[in-house]
Amino acid sequence: MTAYLAYSIMLAAFVYPVVVHSIWSPQGFLSAHNSNPLWGSGMVDFAGGSVVHLTGGMTALIATMILGPRAGRFYDLSGEVLEEPREFTGHSLALQCLGVRYMS
């Protein structure tokens, strides 16, 4: 829980404001309203969706690069490569259905 709280504070206090300024501010280098936007075109964000998904997607990509593959799936607990990946047991079908229902 401490790591999640620290991650959330860092993201909300330092990363998200930089991305928001870069896209929404007329002085931001990604803004289409800048006099000299990045690569000559810039971007226009619709309802904040690009900012949210760009920030979330990039932080998720960086987190997966830092964390690496699941322990015990492709490597044993000492770090040795397994010849064949281990199968994981199934997850909660009820939670999967609930997630699909709310995402649709």
XYZ file of N, CA, C and O in Angstrom:
416
model
N 0.818 -1.186 0.000
C 0.000 0.000 0.000
C 0.870 1.261 0.000
O 0.518 2.242 -0.618
N 1.989 1.202 0.680
C 2.885 2.357 0.726
C 3.445 2.679 -0.654
O 3.521 3.846 -1.038
N 3.816 1.637 -1.398
C 4.353 1.862 -2.748
C 3.287 2.461 -3.661
O 3.583 3.364 -4.451
N 2.056 1.990 -3.542
C 0.975 2.529 -4.372
C 0.714 3.987 -4.022
O 0.513 4.814 -4.910
N 0.722 4.316 -2.746
C 0.507 5.692 -2.320
C 1.635 6.601 -2.822
O 1.380 7.694 -3.338
N 2.871 6.145 -2.712
C 4.010 6.933 -3.199
C 3.935 7.117 -4.719
O 4.177 8.214 -5.228
N 3.573 6.062 -5.432
C 3.417 6.133 -6.890
C 2.328 7.132 -7.261
O 2.507 7.954 -8.159
N 1.199 7.078 -6.574
C 0.082 7.974 -6.874
C 0.440 9.429 -6.607
O 0.094 10.317 -7.393
N 1.132 9.682 -5.520
C 1.540 11.053 -5.196
C 2.537 11.569 -6.226
O 2.408 12.705 -6.707
N 3.513 10.771 -6.589
C 4.499 11.188 -7.594
C 3.830 11.471 -8.942
O 4.140 12.464 -9.597
N 2.914 10.607 -9.334
C 2.238 10.777 -10.608
C 1.374 12.033 -10.607
O 1.429 12.834 -11.540
N 0.597 12.225 -9.545
C -0.314 13.368 -9.483
C 0.414 14.692 -9.254
O -0.028 15.734 -9.740
N 1.522 14.662 -8.545
C 2.201 15.910 -8.205
C 3.250 16.334 -9.231
O 3.486 17.533 -9.403
N 3.864 15.386 -9.922
C 4.987 15.745 -10.788
C 4.806 15.372 -12.257
O 5.135 16.157 -13.142
N 4.320 14.187 -12.547
C 4.243 13.727 -13.934
C 3.033 14.319 -14.647
O 3.158 14.914 -15.725
N 1.853 14.158 -14.072
C 0.623 14.603 -14.728
C 0.624 16.104 -15.028
O 0.246 16.496 -16.137
N 1.049 16.977 -14.108
C 1.064 18.407 -14.433
C 1.963 18.761 -15.619
O 1.639 19.657 -16.400
N 3.067 18.069 -15.779
C 3.964 18.338 -16.904
C 3.285 17.955 -18.223
O 3.323 18.712 -19.200
N 2.626 16.791 -18.246
C 1.943 16.354 -19.457
C 0.779 17.282 -19.774
O 0.574 17.679 -20.924
N 0.017 17.653 -18.755
C -1.117 18.566 -18.942
C -0.646 19.904 -19.509
O -1.213 20.423 -20.463
N 0.402 20.457 -18.944
C 0.914 21.740 -19.438
C 1.399 21.618 -20.879
O 1.175 22.508 -21.693
N 2.066 20.511 -21.193
C 2.605 20.333 -22.538
C 1.522 20.289 -23.604
O 1.743 20.711 -24.734
N 0.340 19.797 -23.247
C -0.727 19.640 -24.240
C -1.751 20.759 -24.164
O -2.164 21.299 -25.189
N -2.176 21.140 -22.972
C -3.273 22.095 -22.840
C -2.852 23.551 -22.874
O -3.623 24.420 -23.249
N -1.644 23.856 -22.457
C -1.200 25.252 -22.396
C -0.821 25.756 -23.794
O -0.208 25.028 -24.573
N -1.145 27.003 -24.114
C -0.713 27.557 -25.408
C 0.814 27.600 -25.545
O 1.321 27.638 -26.655
N 1.541 27.584 -24.422
C 3.001 27.559 -24.472
C 3.570 26.138 -24.474
O 4.776 25.956 -24.597
N 2.708 25.119 -24.335
C 3.175 23.737 -24.288
C 3.716 23.275 -25.633
O 3.175 23.608 -26.683
N 4.776 22.491 -25.618
C 5.426 22.094 -26.870
C 4.591 21.104 -27.677
O 4.833 20.921 -28.866
N 3.585 20.457 -27.074
C 2.707 19.547 -27.814
C 1.417 20.213 -28.278
O 0.645 19.633 -29.019
N 1.182 21.438 -27.841
C -0.065 22.130 -28.154
C -0.083 22.614 -29.601
O 0.895 23.140 -30.119
N -1.244 22.459 -30.240
C -1.402 22.966 -31.605
C -1.502 24.487 -31.608
O -1.343 25.113 -32.649
N -1.755 25.087 -30.458
C -1.896 26.540 -30.355
C -0.559 27.243 -30.104
O -0.508 28.458 -30.023
N 0.496 26.479 -29.971
C 1.833 27.035 -29.797
C 2.293 27.613 -31.136
O 1.962 27.105 -32.198
N 3.075 28.686 -31.074
C 3.567 29.280 -32.323
C 4.570 28.370 -33.040
O 4.744 28.464 -34.252
N 5.234 27.488 -32.304
C 6.189 26.556 -32.890
C 5.986 25.176 -32.251
O 6.800 24.726 -31.463
N 4.896 24.456 -32.616
C 4.627 23.171 -31.977
C 5.612 22.092 -32.422
O 6.298 22.232 -33.431
N 5.641 21.014 -31.647
C 6.527 19.891 -31.941
C 6.227 19.327 -33.326
O 5.068 19.065 -33.665
N 7.239 19.164 -34.155
C 7.154 18.641 -35.516
C 6.183 19.437 -36.380
O 5.619 18.926 -37.336
N 5.944 20.690 -36.022
C 5.153 21.581 -36.852
C 3.656 21.400 -36.825
O 2.940 22.111 -37.509
N 3.138 20.450 -36.048
C 1.686 20.248 -36.068
C 1.037 20.343 -34.691
O -0.056 20.865 -34.570
N 1.657 19.843 -33.654
C 1.043 19.843 -32.327
C -0.148 18.905 -32.276
O -0.349 18.083 -33.162
N -0.962 19.051 -31.224
C -2.146 18.195 -31.089
C -3.247 18.926 -30.358
O -2.993 19.850 -29.586
N -4.479 18.546 -30.623
C -5.640 19.075 -29.935
C -6.252 17.924 -29.150
O -6.550 16.871 -29.710
N -6.411 18.117 -27.857
C -6.948 17.077 -26.987
C -8.462 17.208 -26.907
O -8.995 18.294 -26.727
N -9.174 16.106 -27.050
C -10.624 16.111 -26.961
C -11.048 15.643 -25.579
O -10.837 14.485 -25.228
N -11.592 16.530 -24.774
C -12.161 16.237 -23.454
C -11.156 15.627 -22.479
O -11.538 14.951 -21.539
N -9.883 15.832 -22.687
C -8.871 15.343 -21.754
C -8.513 13.884 -21.899
O -7.701 13.368 -21.146
N -9.093 13.194 -22.867
C -8.847 11.768 -23.022
C -7.416 11.433 -23.403
O -6.855 10.455 -22.920
N -6.811 12.247 -24.246
C -5.434 11.977 -24.669
C -4.454 12.127 -23.516
O -3.547 11.311 -23.361
N -4.653 13.149 -22.708
C -3.754 13.375 -21.571
C -3.834 12.205 -20.596
O -2.817 11.664 -20.166
N -5.035 11.797 -20.259
C -5.217 10.713 -19.290
C -4.636 9.400 -19.818
O -3.885 8.721 -19.114
N -4.954 9.055 -21.055
C -4.501 7.776 -21.585
C -3.017 7.777 -21.935
O -2.347 6.747 -21.799
N -2.490 8.901 -22.378
C -1.053 8.992 -22.620
C -0.276 8.817 -21.318
O 0.672 8.035 -21.255
N -0.695 9.507 -20.282
C -0.018 9.407 -18.989
C -0.143 8.000 -18.415
O 0.854 7.405 -17.983
N -1.338 7.454 -18.419
C -1.542 6.107 -17.878
C -0.806 5.042 -18.659
O -0.187 4.141 -18.080
N -0.856 5.125 -19.975
C -0.184 4.124 -20.802
C 1.328 4.152 -20.673
O 1.975 3.111 -20.579
N 1.886 5.352 -20.665
C 3.348 5.455 -20.545
C 3.841 5.025 -19.164
O 4.868 4.358 -19.052
N 3.111 5.392 -18.113
C 3.534 4.958 -16.773
C 3.381 3.448 -16.624
O 4.211 2.801 -15.980
N 2.364 2.858 -17.230
C 2.207 1.404 -17.185
C 3.336 0.712 -17.942
O 3.872 -0.300 -17.481
N 3.708 1.257 -19.101
C 4.814 0.682 -19.869
C 6.121 0.747 -19.079
O 6.865 -0.234 -19.000
N 6.397 1.883 -18.488
C 7.631 2.028 -17.702
C 7.616 1.111 -16.491
O 8.630 0.482 -16.159
N 6.455 0.992 -15.832
C 6.355 0.105 -14.663
C 6.595 -1.353 -15.046
O 7.292 -2.078 -14.322
N 6.050 -1.795 -16.187
C 6.275 -3.181 -16.593
C 7.725 -3.421 -16.997
O 8.249 -4.514 -16.785
N 8.380 -2.407 -17.539
C 9.798 -2.558 -17.874
C 10.641 -2.662 -16.599
O 11.608 -3.418 -16.557
N 10.254 -1.920 -15.573
C 10.996 -1.971 -14.314
C 10.738 -3.292 -13.589
O 11.665 -3.938 -13.094
N 9.472 -3.714 -13.526
C 9.114 -4.915 -12.770
C 9.530 -6.207 -13.462
O 9.897 -7.173 -12.807
N 9.443 -6.247 -14.785
C 9.813 -7.450 -15.513
C 8.731 -8.511 -15.452
O 7.630 -8.286 -14.948
N 9.029 -9.712 -15.968
C 8.024 -10.769 -15.998
C 7.707 -11.293 -14.598
O 8.473 -11.097 -13.655
N 6.578 -11.979 -14.490
C 6.143 -12.531 -13.205
C 7.142 -13.559 -12.694
O 7.623 -14.409 -13.437
N 7.419 -13.492 -11.409
C 8.295 -14.482 -10.786
C 7.570 -15.822 -10.770
O 6.406 -15.911 -10.403
N 8.259 -16.873 -11.195
C 7.682 -18.190 -11.202
C 6.990 -18.553 -12.505
O 6.622 -19.700 -12.698
N 6.805 -17.613 -13.408
C 6.138 -17.908 -14.681
C 7.168 -18.267 -15.756
O 7.088 -19.315 -16.373
N 8.138 -17.405 -16.010
C 9.166 -17.633 -17.020
C 10.527 -17.935 -16.396
O 11.397 -18.480 -17.042
N 10.704 -17.516 -15.138
C 11.949 -17.742 -14.404
C 11.590 -18.371 -13.067
O 10.538 -18.092 -12.508
N 12.483 -19.213 -12.555
C 12.218 -19.713 -11.209
C 12.577 -18.621 -10.209
O 13.008 -17.529 -10.582
N 12.370 -18.891 -8.936
C 12.556 -17.861 -7.921
C 14.015 -17.436 -7.749
O 14.293 -16.373 -7.204
N 14.969 -18.253 -8.244
C 16.377 -17.860 -8.177
C 16.827 -17.097 -9.417
O 17.971 -16.670 -9.497
N 15.939 -16.936 -10.413
C 16.266 -16.159 -11.609
C 16.675 -16.979 -12.807
O 16.991 -16.426 -13.859
N 16.676 -18.299 -12.674
C 17.041 -19.167 -13.793
C 15.864 -19.303 -14.761
O 14.713 -19.422 -14.350
N 16.152 -19.305 -16.063
C 15.114 -19.407 -17.080
C 14.511 -20.812 -17.071
O 15.235 -21.804 -17.067
N 13.185 -20.877 -17.065
C 12.503 -22.168 -17.163
C 12.447 -22.589 -18.628
O 12.311 -21.756 -19.520
N 12.566 -23.881 -18.892
C 12.522 -24.354 -20.274
C 11.147 -24.132 -20.886
O 11.030 -23.848 -22.074
N 10.109 -24.285 -20.088
C 8.745 -24.071 -20.563
C 8.001 -23.247 -19.508
O 8.091 -23.553 -18.318
N 7.292 -22.202 -19.919
C 6.579 -21.377 -18.936
C 5.562 -22.191 -18.153
O 4.924 -23.093 -18.678
N 5.449 -21.884 -16.858
C 4.466 -22.550 -16.011
C 3.092 -21.954 -16.248
O 2.941 -20.763 -16.465
N 2.095 -22.797 -16.175
C 0.715 -22.327 -16.288
C 0.281 -21.779 -14.931
O 0.611 -22.338 -13.890
N -0.439 -20.677 -14.968
C -1.015 -20.129 -13.746
C -2.435 -20.633 -13.618
O -3.126 -20.845 -14.616
N -2.873 -20.810 -12.403
C -4.250 -21.236 -12.192
C -5.190 -20.110 -12.605
O -4.812 -18.943 -12.608
N -6.410 -20.463 -12.930
C -7.389 -19.486 -13.370
C -7.722 -18.474 -12.293
O -7.535 -18.714 -11.101
N -8.212 -17.338 -12.735
C -8.588 -16.279 -11.819
C -10.090 -16.336 -11.585
O -10.790 -17.188 -12.118
N -10.596 -15.432 -10.828
C -12.006 -15.419 -10.468
C -12.880 -15.092 -11.676
O -12.817 -13.986 -12.222
N -13.696 -16.037 -12.081
C -14.591 -15.828 -13.208
C -15.615 -14.741 -12.895
O -15.973 -13.945 -13.766
N -16.067 -14.670 -11.658
C -17.042 -13.640 -11.276
C -16.446 -12.239 -11.434
O -17.107 -11.329 -11.947
N -15.194 -12.044 -11.024
C -14.557 -10.734 -11.177
C -14.279 -10.409 -12.642
O -14.359 -9.255 -13.049
N -13.968 -11.418 -13.451
C -13.778 -11.190 -14.878
C -15.072 -10.713 -15.529
O -15.076 -9.750 -16.302
N -16.168 -11.367 -15.211
C -17.466 -10.969 -15.776
C -17.865 -9.579 -15.299
O -18.390 -8.775 -16.078
N -17.616 -9.290 -14.037
C -17.934 -7.969 -13.503
C -17.114 -6.890 -14.210
O -17.640 -5.837 -14.577
N -15.850 -7.142 -14.449
C -15.002 -6.195 -15.151
C -15.440 -5.968 -16.587
O -15.473 -4.833 -17.068
N -15.800 -7.040 -17.272
C -16.279 -6.916 -18.646
C -17.583 -6.115 -18.669
O -17.790 -5.270 -19.523
N -18.450 -6.365 -17.712
C -19.739 -5.671 -17.671
C -19.539 -4.174 -17.477
O -20.193 -3.366 -18.139
N -18.649 -3.783 -16.578
C -18.458 -2.356 -16.324
C -17.629 -1.673 -17.396
O -17.714 -0.458 -17.554
N -16.827 -2.399 -18.140
C -16.032 -1.783 -19.203
C -16.824 -1.651 -20.496
O -16.425 -0.926 -21.390
N -17.938 -2.332 -20.601
C -18.713 -2.227 -21.851
C -19.815 -1.200 -21.763
O -20.095 -0.596 -20.826
